[in-house]
Short mmCIF file of C-alpha atoms in Angstrom, two decimals:
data_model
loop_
_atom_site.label_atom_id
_atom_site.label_comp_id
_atom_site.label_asym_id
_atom_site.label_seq_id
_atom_site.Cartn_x
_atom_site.Cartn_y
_atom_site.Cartn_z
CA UNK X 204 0.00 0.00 0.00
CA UNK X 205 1.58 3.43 -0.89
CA UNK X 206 1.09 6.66 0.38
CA UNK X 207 0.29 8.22 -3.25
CA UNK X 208 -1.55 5.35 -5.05
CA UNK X 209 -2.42 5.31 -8.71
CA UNK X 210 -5.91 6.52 -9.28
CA UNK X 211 -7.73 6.55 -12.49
CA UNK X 212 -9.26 9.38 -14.35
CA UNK X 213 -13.04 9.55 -15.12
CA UNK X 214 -13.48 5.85 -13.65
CA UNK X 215 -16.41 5.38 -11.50
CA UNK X 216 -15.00 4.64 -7.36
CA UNK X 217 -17.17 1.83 -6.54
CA UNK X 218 -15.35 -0.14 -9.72
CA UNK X 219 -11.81 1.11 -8.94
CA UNK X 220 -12.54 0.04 -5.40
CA UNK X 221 -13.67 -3.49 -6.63
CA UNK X 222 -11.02 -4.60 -9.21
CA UNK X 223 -10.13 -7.25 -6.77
CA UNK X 224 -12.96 -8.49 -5.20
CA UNK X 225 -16.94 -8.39 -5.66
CA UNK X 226 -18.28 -6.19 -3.76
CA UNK X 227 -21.72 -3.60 -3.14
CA UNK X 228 -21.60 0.19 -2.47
CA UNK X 229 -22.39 -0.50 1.05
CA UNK X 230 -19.42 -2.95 1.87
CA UNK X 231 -17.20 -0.24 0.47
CA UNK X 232 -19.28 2.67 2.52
CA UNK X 233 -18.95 0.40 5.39
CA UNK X 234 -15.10 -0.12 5.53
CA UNK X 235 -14.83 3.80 4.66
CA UNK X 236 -16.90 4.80 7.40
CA UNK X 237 -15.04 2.52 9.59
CA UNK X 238 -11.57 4.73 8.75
CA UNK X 239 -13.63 7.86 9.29
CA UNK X 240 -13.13 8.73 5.68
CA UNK X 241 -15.44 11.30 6.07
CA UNK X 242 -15.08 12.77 9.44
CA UNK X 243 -18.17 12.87 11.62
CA UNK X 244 -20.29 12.37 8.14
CA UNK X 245 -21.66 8.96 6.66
CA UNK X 246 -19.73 8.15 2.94
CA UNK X 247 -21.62 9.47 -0.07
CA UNK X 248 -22.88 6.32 -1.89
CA UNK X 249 -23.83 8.17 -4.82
CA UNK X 250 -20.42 9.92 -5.30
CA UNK X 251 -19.01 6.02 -5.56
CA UNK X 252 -20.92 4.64 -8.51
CA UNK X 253 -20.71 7.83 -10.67
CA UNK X 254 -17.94 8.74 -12.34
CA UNK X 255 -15.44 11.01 -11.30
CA UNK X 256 -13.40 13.24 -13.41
CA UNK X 257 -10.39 12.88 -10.75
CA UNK X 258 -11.94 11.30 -7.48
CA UNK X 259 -8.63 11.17 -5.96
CA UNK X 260 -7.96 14.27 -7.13
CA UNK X 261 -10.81 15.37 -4.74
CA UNK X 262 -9.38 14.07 -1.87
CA UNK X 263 -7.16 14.92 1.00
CA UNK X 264 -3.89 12.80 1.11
CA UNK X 265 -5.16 11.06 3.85
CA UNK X 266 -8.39 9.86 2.48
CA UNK X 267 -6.16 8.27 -0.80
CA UNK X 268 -4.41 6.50 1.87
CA UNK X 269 -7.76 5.34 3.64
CA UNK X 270 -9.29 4.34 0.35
CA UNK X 271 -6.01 2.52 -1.25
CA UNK X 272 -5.83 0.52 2.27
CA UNK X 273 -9.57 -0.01 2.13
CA UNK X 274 -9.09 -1.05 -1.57
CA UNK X 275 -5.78 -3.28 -1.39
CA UNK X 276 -6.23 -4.58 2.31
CA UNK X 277 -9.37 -5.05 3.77
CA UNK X 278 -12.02 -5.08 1.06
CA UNK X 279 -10.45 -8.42 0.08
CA UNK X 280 -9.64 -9.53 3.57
CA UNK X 281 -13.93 -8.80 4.13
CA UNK X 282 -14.86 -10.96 0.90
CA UNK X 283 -12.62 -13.79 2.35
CA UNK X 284 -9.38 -13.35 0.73
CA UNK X 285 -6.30 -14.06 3.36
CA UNK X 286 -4.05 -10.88 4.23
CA UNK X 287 -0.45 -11.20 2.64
CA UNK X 288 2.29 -13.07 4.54
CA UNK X 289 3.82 -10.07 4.21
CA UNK X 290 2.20 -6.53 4.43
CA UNK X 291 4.46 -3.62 2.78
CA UNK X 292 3.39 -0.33 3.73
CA UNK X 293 4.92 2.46 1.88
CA UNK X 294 4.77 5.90 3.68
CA UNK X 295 0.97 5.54 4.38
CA UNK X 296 0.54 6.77 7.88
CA UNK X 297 2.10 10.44 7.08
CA UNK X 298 -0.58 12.10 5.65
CA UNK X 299 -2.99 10.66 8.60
CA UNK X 300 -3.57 12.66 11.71
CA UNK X 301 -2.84 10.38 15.40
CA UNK X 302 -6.52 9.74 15.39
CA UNK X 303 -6.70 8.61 12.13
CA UNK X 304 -3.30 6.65 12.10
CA UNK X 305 -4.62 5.10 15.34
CA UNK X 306 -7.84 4.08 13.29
CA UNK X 307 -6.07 2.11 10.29
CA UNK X 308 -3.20 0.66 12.10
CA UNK X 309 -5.78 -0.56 13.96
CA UNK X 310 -7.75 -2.14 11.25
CA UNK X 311 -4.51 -3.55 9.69
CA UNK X 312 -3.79 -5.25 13.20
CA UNK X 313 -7.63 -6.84 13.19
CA UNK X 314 -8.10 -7.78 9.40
CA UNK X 315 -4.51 -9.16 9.29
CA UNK X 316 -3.11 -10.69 12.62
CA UNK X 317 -0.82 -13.05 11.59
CA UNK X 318 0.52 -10.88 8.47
CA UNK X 319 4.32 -9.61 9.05
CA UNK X 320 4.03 -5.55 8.48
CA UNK X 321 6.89 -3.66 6.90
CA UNK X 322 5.89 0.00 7.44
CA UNK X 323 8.14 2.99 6.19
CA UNK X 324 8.08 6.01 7.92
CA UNK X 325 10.28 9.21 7.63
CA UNK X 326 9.53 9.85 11.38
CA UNK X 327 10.83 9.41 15.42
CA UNK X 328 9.53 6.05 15.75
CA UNK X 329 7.65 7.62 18.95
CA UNK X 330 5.52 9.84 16.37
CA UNK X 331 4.42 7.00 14.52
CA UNK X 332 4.08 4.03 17.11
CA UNK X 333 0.60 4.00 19.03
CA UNK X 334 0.21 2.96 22.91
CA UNK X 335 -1.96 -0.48 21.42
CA UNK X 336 1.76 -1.44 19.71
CA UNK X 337 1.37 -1.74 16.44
CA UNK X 338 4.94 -1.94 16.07
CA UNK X 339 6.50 -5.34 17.66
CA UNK X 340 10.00 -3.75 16.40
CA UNK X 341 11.29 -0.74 14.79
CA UNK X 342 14.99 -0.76 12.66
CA UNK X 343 16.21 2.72 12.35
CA UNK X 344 18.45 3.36 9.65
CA UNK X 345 20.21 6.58 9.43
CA UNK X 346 23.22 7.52 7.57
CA UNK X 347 25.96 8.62 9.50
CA UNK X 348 24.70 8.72 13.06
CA UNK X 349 25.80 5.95 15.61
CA UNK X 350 22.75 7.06 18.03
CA UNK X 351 20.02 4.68 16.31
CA UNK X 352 16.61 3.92 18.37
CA UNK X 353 14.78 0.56 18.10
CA UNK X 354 15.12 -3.13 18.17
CA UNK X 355 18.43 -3.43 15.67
CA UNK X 356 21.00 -1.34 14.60
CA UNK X 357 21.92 -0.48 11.09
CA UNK X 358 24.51 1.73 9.15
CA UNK X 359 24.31 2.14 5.77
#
């Protein structure tokens, strides 16, 4: 999952949403709702199965990530599909504020238990690790510095 997925232009959401799974407007509301897409508002059901111009476009970075991880992760995960042995995670929890972040790691950590989860972040590991643990282990690589935080230490 990336923090700047590839959206297409004038496609309709609801089909973009579903190009790996079969699934109704409401699943797809539901999960979105679940990661607050729209804060403190239900998801518009009618803005999914119309076509958009640039639906991503539309959005805040954060609600790309939201709808890519809805899309990639646990849309298929709901329809039965097993979560990856191995979960990469490009970048996705910068453009989410703590609440937020706290939300889909915490989805992640439910729809994919057993999944290993290789997160990037450009970040303190303290800004990006939540009191529920998400994180079993952070390695902090950083060029040049001897003072490296986490489980392992790396120089490259």
């Amino acid at each position: 999952v990336a923090q700047q997925p590839y959206c297409p232009l004038h496609a309709v959401p609801l089909a973009w949403a579903t190009t790996r799974v079969e699934a109704s407007v409401d699943d797809v509301a539901s999960l979105l709702d679940a990661l607050d897409f729209y804060p403190g508002a239900s998801t518009n059901t009618t803005l999914l199965t119309e076509e958009q111009d640039d639906f991503c476009g539309s959005l805040s970075g954060g609600q790309r990530v939201k709808f890519e991880l809805m899309r990639q992760v646990l849309l298929p995960h709901e329809k039965g599909m097993p979560c990856p042995d191995l979960l990469l995670l490009d970048e996705i929890f910068s453009p989410l504020d703590p609440a937020s972040k706290a939300v889909a790691q915490k989805s992640i950590k439910d729809a994919c238990p057993s999944s290993v989860v290789l997160a990037i972040f450009h970040a303190e590991a303290g800004a990006c690790v939540p009191a529920f643990d998400f994180f079993t282990g952070v390695l902090h690589f950083e060029r040049g510095a001897d003072d490296v935080t986490g489980v392992s230490r790396v120089s490259t």
